PDB file of C-alpha atoms and ligand atoms in Angstrom:
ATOM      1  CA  UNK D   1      15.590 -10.494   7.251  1.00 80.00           C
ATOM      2  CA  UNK D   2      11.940 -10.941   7.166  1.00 88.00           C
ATOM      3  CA  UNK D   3      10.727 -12.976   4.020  1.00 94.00           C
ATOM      4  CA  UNK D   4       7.389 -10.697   3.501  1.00 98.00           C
ATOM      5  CA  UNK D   5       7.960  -7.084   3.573  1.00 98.00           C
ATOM      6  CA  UNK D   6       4.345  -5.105   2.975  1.00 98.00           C
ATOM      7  CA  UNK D   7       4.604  -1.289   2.066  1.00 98.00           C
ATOM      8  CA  UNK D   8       1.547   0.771   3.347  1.00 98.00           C
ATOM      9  CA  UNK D   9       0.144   3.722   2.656  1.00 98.00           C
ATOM     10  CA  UNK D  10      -2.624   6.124   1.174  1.00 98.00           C
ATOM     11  CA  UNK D  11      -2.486   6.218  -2.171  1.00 98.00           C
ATOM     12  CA  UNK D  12       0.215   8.482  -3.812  1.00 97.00           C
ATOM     13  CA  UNK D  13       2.633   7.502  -1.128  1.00 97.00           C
ATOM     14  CA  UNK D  14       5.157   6.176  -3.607  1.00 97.00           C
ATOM     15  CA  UNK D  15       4.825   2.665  -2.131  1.00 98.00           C
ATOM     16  CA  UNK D  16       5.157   0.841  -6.018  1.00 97.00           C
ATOM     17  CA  UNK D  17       8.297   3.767  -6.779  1.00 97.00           C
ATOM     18  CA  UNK D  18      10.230   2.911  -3.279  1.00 98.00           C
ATOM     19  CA  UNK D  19       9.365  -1.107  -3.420  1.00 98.00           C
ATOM     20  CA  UNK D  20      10.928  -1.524  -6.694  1.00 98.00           C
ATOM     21  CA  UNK D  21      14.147  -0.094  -6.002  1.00 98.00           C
ATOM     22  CA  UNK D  22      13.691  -1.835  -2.324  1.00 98.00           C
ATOM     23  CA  UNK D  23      12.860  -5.229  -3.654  1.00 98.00           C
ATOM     24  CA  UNK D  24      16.226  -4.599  -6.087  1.00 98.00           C
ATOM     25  CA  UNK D  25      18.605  -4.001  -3.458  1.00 97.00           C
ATOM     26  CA  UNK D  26      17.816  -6.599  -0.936  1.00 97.00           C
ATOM     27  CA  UNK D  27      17.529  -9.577  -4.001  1.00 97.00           C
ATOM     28  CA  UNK D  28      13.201  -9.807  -3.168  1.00 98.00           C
ATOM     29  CA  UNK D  29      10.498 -10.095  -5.643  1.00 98.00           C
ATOM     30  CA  UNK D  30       8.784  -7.256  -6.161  1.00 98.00           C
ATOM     31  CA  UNK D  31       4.400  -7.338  -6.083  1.00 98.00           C
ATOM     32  CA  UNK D  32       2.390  -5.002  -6.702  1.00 98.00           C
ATOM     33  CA  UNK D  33      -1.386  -5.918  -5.271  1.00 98.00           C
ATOM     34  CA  UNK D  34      -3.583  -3.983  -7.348  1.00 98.00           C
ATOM     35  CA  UNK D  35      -1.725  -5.165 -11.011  1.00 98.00           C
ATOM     36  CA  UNK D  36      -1.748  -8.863  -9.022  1.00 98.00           C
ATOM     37  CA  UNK D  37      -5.827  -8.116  -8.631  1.00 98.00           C
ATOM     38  CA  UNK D  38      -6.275  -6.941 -11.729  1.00 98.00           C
ATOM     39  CA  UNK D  39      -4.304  -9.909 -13.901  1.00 98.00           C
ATOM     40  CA  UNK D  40      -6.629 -12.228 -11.976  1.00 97.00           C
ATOM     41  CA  UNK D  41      -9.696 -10.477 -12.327  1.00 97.00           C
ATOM     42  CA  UNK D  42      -8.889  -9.567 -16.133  1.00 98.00           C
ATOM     43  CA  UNK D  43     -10.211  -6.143 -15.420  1.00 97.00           C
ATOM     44  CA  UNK D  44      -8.753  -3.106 -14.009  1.00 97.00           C
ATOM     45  CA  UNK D  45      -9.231  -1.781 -10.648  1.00 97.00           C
ATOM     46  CA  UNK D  46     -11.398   1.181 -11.665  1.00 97.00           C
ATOM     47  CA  UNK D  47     -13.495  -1.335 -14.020  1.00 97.00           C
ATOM     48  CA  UNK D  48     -13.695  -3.654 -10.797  1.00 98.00           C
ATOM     49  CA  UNK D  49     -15.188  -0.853  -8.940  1.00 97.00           C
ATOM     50  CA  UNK D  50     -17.285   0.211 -11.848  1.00 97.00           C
ATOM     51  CA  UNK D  51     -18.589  -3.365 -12.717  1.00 97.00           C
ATOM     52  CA  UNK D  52     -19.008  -4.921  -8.928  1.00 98.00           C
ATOM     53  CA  UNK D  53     -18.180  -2.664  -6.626  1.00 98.00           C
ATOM     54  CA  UNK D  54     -16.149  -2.057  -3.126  1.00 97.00           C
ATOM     55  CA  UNK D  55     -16.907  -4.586  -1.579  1.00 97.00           C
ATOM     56  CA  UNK D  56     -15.366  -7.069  -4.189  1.00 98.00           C
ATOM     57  CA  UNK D  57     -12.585  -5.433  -4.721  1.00 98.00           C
ATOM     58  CA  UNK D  58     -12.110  -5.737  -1.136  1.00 98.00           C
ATOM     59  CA  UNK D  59     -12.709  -9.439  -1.274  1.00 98.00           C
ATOM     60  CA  UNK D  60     -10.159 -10.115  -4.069  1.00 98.00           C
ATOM     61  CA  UNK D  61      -7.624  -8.197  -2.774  1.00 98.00           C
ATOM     62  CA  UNK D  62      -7.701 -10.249   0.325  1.00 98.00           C
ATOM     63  CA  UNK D  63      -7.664 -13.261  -1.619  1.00 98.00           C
ATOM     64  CA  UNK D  64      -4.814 -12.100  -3.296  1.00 98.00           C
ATOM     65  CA  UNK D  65      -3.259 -11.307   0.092  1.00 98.00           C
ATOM     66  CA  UNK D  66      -3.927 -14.851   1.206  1.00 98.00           C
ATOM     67  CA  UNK D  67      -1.927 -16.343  -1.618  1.00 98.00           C
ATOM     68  CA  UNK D  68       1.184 -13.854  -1.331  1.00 98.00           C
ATOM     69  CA  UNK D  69       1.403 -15.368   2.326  1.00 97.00           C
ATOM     70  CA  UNK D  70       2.802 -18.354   0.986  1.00 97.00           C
ATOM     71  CA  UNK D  71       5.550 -17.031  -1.124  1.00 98.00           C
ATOM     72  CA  UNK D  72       8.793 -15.980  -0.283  1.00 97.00           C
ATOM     73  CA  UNK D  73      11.264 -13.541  -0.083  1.00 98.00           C
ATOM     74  CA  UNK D  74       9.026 -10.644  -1.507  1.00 98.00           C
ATOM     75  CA  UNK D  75       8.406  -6.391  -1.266  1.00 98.00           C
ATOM     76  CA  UNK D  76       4.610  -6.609  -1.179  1.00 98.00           C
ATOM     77  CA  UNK D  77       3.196  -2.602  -2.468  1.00 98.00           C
ATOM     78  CA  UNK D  78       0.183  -2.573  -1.170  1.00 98.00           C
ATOM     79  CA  UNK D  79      -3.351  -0.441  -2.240  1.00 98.00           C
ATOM     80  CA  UNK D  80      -3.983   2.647  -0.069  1.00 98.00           C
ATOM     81  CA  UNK D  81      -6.973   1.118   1.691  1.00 98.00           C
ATOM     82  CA  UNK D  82      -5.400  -2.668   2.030  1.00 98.00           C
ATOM     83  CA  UNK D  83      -4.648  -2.028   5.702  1.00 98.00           C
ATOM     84  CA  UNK D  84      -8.330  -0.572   6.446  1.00 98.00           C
ATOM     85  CA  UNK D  85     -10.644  -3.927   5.704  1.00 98.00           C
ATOM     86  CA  UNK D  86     -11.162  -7.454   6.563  1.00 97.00           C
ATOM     87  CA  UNK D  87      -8.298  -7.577   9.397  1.00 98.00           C
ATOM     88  CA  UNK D  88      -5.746  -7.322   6.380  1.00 98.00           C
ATOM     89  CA  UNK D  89      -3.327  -5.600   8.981  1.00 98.00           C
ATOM     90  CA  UNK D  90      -3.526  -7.727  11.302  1.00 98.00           C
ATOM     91  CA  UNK D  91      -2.861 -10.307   8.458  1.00 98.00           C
ATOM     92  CA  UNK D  92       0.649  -8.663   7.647  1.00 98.00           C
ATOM     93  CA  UNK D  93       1.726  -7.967  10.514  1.00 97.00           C
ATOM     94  CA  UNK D  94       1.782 -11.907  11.350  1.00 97.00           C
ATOM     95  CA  UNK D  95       3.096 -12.991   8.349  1.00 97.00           C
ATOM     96  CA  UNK D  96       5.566 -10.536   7.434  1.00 97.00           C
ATOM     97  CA  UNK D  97       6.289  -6.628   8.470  1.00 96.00           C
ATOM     98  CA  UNK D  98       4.809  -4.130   7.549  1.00 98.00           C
ATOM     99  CA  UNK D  99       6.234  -0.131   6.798  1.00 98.00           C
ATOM    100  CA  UNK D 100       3.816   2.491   6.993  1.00 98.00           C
ATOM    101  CA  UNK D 101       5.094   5.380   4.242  1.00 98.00           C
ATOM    102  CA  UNK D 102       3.665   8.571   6.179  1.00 98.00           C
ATOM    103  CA  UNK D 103       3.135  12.029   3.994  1.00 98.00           C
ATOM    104  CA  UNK D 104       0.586  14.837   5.067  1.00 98.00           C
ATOM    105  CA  UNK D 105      -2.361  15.237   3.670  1.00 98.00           C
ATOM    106  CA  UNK D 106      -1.049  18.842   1.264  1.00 98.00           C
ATOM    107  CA  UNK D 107       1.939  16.498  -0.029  1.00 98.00           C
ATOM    108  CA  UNK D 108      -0.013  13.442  -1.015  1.00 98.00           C
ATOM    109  CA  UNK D 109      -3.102  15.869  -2.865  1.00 97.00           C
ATOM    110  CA  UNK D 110       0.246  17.507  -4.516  1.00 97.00           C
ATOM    111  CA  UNK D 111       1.704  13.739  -5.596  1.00 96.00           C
ATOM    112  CA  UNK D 112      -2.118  12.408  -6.903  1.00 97.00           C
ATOM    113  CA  UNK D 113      -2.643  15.570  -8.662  1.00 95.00           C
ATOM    114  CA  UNK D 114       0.301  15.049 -11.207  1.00 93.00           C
ATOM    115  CA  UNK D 115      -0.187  11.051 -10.890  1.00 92.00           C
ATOM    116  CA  UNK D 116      -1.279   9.134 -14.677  1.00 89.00           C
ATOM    117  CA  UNK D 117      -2.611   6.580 -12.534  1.00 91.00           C
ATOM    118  CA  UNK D 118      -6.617   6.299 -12.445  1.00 93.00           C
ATOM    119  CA  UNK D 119      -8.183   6.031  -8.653  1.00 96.00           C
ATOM    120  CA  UNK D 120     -11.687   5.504  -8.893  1.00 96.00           C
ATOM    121  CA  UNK D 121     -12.093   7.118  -5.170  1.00 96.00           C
ATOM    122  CA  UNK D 122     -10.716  10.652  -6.593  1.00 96.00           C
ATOM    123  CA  UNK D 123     -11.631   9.979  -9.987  1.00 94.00           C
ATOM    124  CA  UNK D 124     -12.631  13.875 -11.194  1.00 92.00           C
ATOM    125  CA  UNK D 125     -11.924  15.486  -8.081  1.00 94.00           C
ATOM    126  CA  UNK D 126     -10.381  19.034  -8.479  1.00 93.00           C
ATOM    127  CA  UNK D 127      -7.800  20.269  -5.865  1.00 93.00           C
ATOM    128  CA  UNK D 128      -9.975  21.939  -3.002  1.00 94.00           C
ATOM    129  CA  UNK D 129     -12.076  18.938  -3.029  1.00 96.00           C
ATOM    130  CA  UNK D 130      -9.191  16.868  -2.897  1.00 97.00           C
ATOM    131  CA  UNK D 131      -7.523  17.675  -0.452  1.00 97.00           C
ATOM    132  CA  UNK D 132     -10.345  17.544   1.844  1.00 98.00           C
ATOM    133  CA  UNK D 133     -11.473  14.028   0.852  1.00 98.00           C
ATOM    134  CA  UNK D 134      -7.850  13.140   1.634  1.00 98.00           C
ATOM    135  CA  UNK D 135      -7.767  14.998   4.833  1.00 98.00           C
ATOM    136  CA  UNK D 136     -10.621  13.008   5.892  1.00 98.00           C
ATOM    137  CA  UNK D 137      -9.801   9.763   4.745  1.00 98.00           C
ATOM    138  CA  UNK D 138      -6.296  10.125   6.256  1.00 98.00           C
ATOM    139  CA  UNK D 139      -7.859  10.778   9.108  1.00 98.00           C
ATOM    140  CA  UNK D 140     -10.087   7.376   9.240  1.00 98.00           C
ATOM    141  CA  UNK D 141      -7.205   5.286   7.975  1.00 98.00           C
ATOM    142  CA  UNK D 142      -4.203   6.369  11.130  1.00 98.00           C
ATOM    143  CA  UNK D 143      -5.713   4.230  12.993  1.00 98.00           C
ATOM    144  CA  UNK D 144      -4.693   1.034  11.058  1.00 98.00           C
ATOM    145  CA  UNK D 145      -1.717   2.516   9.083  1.00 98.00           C
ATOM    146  CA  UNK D 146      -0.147   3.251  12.791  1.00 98.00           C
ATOM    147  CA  UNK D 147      -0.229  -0.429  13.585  1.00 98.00           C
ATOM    148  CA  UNK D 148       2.541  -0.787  11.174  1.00 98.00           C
ATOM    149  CA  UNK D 149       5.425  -2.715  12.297  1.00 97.00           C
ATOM    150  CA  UNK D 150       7.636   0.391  11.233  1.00 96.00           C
ATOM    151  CA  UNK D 151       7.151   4.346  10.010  1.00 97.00           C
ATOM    152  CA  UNK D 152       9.118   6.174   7.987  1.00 97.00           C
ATOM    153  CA  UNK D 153       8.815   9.433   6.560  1.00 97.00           C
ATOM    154  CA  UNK D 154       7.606   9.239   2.927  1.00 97.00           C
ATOM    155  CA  UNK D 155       8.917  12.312   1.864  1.00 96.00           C
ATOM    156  CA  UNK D 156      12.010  11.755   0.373  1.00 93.00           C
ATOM    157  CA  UNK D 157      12.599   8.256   1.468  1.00 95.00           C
ATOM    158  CA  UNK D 158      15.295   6.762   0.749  1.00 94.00           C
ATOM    159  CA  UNK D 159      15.199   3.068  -0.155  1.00 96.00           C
ATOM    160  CA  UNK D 160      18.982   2.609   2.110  1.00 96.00           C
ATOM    161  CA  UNK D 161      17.331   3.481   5.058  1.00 94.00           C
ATOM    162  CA  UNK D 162      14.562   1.486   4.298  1.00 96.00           C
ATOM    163  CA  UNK D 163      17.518  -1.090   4.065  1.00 96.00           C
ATOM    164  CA  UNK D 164      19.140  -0.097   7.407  1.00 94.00           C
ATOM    165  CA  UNK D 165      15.984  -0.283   8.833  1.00 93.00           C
ATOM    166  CA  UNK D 166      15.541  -4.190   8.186  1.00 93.00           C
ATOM    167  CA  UNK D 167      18.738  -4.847   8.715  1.00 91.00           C
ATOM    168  CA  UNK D 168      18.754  -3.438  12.602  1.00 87.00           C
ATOM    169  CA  UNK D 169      15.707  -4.741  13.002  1.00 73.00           C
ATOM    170  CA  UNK D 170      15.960  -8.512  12.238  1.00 65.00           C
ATOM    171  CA  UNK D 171      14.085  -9.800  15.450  1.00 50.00           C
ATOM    172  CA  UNK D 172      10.833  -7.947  14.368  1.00 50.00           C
TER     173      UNK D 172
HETATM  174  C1  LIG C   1      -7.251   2.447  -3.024  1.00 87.93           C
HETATM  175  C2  LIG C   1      -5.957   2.614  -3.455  1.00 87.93           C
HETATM  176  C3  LIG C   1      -5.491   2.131  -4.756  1.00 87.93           C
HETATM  177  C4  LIG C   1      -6.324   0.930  -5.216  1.00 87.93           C
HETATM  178  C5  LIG C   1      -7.782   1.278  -5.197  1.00 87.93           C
HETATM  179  C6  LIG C   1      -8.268   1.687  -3.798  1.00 87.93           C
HETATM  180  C7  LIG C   1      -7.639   2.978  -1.687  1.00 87.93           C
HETATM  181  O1  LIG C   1      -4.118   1.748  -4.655  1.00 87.93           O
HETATM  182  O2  LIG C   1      -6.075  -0.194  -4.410  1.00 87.93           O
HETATM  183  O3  LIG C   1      -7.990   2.313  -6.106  1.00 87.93           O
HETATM  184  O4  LIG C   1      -8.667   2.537  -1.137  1.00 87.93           O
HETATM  185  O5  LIG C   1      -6.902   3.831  -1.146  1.00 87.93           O
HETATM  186  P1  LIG C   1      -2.902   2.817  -4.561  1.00 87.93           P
HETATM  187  O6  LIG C   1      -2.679   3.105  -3.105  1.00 87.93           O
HETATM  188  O7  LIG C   1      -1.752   2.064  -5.152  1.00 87.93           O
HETATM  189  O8  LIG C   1      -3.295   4.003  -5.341  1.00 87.93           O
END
């Protein structure tokens, strides 16, 4: 089985929720890039947007991506827009595989709603607006999410045929 597996997504996907329990079945570390950011940075992500922006978000998360390509045997969750800058896809894809969670837009509004976790891109965003900023930014990010090695349906994924799926799949 591949020793890097990278779960991607748009935020709200449920790429931390499935790459737990994924990362726990097949005997992988589990990594989570924004926390991984965030302990390095000694800020959280919405303070890293606050304080510096973007841009350097951007830049540390591809640092961080950098490092994780020299470890081993780990389910990599990755932040919605990881796929979408500095050639991080293309970046995956050569070191490891990547699985694109797909949801529609109504489902993932739905999910980031109800979700505790703070976003500064939708931070204060009430549900008309939100589902057309999601719409839209869906619509910008296909393009890179659908040069995932694999995609699976992210509603109601289940982490065995996530399993199946890299187990039939070993030359990839
Ligand atoms: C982002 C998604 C977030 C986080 C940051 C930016 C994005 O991760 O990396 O807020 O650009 O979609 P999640 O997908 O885990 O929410």
């Amino acid at each position: 089985m591949q020793s890097r597996i990278f779960l991607i997504g748009f935020m709200g996907s449920g790429k931390s929720t499935i790459g737990i329990k994924l990362a726990r079945k097949i005997g992988y570390d589990f990594v989570d890039m924004d926390h991984l950011v965030e302990e390095t940075a000694g800020m959280t992500v919405p303070g890293i947007f606050r304080e510096h922006g973007e841009q350097v978000f951007r830049k540390w998360e591809h640092d961080i991506l950098m490092e994780l390509c020299h470890r081993e045997r780990i389910v990599v969750s990755t932040g919605g827009g990881t796929p979408c800058h500095n050639q991080m896809i293309q970046i995956m894809n050569e070191k490891g595989i990547t699985i694109y969670m797909r949801l529609p837009p109504e489902a993932l509004k739905e999910r980031l709603i109800k979700s505790k976790t703070e976003r500064p891109l939708i931070k204060g965003m009430a549900e008309p607006e939100l589902l057309e900023f999601i719409t839209s930014l869906l619509a910008d990010r296909e393009k890179y999410y659908q040069q995932a090695t694999y995609t699976v349906n992210g509603i109601n994924l289940d982490t065995e045929e996530l399993v199946r799926l890299l187990e039939t799949n070993q030359e990839k």
